[in-house]
mmCIF file of C-alpha atoms in Angstrom:
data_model
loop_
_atom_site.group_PDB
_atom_site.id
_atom_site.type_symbol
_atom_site.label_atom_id
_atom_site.label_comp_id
_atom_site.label_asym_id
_atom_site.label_seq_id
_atom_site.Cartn_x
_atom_site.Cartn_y
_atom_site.Cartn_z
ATOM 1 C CA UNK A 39 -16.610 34.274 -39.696
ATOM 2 C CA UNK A 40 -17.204 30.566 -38.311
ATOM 3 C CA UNK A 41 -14.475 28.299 -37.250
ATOM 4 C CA UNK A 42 -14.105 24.922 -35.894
ATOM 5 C CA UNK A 43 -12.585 24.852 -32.427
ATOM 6 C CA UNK A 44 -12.992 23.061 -28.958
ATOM 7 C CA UNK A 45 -15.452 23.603 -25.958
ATOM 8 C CA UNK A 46 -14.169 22.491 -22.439
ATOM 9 C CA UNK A 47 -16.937 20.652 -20.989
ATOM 10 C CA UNK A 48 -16.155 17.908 -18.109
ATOM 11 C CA UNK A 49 -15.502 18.369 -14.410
ATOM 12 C CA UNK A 50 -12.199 19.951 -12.671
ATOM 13 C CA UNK A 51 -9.160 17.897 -13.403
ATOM 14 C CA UNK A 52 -11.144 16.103 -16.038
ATOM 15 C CA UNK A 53 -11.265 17.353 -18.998
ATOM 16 C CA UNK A 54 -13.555 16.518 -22.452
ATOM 17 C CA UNK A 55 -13.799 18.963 -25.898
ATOM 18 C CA UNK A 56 -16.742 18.920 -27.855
ATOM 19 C CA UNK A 57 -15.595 20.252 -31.537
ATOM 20 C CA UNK A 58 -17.978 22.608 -32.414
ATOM 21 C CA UNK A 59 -18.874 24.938 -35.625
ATOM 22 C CA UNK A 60 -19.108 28.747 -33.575
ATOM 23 C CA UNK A 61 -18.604 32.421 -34.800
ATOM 24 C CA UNK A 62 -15.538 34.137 -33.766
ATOM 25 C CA UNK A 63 -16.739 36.528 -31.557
ATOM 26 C CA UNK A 64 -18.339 34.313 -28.867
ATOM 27 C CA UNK A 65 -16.458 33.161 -26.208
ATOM 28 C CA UNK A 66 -15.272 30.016 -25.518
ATOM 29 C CA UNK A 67 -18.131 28.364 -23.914
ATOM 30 C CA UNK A 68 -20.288 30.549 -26.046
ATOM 31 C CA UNK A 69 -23.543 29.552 -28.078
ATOM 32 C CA UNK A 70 -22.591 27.198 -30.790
ATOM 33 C CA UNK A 71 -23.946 26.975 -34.453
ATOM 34 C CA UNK A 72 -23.771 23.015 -33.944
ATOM 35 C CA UNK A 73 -21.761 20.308 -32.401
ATOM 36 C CA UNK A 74 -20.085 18.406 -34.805
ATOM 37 C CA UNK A 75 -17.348 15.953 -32.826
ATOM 38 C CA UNK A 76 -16.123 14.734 -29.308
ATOM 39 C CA UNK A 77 -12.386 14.701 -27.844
ATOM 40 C CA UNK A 78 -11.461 12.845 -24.735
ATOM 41 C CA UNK A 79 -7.913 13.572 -24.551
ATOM 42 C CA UNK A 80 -7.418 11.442 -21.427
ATOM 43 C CA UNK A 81 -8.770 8.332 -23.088
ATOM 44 C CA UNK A 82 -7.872 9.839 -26.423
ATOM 45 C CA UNK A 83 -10.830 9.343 -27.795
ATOM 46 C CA UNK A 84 -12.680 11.141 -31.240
ATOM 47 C CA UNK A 85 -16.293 11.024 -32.111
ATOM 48 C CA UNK A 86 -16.451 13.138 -35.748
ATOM 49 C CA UNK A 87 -19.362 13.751 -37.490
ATOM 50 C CA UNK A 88 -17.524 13.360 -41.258
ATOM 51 C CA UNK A 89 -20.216 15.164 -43.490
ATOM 52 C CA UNK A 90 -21.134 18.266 -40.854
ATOM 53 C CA UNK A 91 -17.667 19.199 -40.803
ATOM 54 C CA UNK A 92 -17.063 18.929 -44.220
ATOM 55 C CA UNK A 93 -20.020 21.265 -45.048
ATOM 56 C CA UNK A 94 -18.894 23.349 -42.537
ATOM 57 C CA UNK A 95 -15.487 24.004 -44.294
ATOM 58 C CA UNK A 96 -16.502 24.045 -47.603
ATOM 59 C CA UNK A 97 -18.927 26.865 -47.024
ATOM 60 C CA UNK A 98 -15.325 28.666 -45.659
ATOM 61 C CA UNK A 99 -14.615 27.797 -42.179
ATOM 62 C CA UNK A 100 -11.415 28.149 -40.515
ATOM 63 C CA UNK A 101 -10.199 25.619 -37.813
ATOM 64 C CA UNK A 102 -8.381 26.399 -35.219
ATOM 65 C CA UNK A 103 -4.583 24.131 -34.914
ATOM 66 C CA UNK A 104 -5.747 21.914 -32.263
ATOM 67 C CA UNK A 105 -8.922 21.349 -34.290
ATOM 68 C CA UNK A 106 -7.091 20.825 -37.562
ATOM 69 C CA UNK A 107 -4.347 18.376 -35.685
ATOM 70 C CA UNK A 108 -7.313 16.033 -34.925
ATOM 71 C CA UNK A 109 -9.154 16.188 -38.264
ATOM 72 C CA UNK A 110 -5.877 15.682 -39.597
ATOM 73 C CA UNK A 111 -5.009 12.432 -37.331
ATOM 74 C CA UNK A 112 -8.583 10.938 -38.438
ATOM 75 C CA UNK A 113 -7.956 11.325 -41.838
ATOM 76 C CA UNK A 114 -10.693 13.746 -42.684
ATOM 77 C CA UNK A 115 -8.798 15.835 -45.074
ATOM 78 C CA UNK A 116 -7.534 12.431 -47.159
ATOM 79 C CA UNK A 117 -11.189 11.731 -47.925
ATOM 80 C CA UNK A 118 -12.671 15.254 -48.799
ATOM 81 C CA UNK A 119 -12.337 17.114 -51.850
ATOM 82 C CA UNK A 120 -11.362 19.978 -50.315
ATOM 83 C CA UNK A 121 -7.891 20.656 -51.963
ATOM 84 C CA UNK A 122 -9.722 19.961 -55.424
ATOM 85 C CA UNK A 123 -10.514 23.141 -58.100
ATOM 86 C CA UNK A 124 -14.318 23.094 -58.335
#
């Protein structure tokens, strides 16, 4: 199973989150399948890479809360068609 959660990267103190697409048995700073967003939540600051994370949950991924209170804040599940019966 994939799901969409957050990768510390940054220095001590200093913290920045890549959002990335990984499977659920890796660990946390694990091989990713891809990087598809940025969080800086010191300058609160999102980079989101709309149509990678789309894909990525219509082929059945699971974010994690954090994850889904960001994609939620930017407005990504407004735009998609995810809540819409094929």
């Amino acid at each position: 199973m994939v799901k969409l959660r957050l990768k510390r990267c940054g220095r001590k103190q200093r913290a920045v989150y890549r959002i990335v697409a990984i499977d659920v048995q890796s660990r946390r700073e694990g091989r990713d399948l891809r990087k598809v967003g940025f969080y800086d939540p010191i300058n609160n600051q999102t980079y989101l890479n709309v149509p990678a994370i789309l894909d990525f949950l219509k082929k059945g991924a699971q974010p994690t809360g954090t994850v889904y209170d960001i994609l939620r804040k930017a407005g990504v599940f407004t735009e998609s068609n995810l809540n819409q019966p094929n």
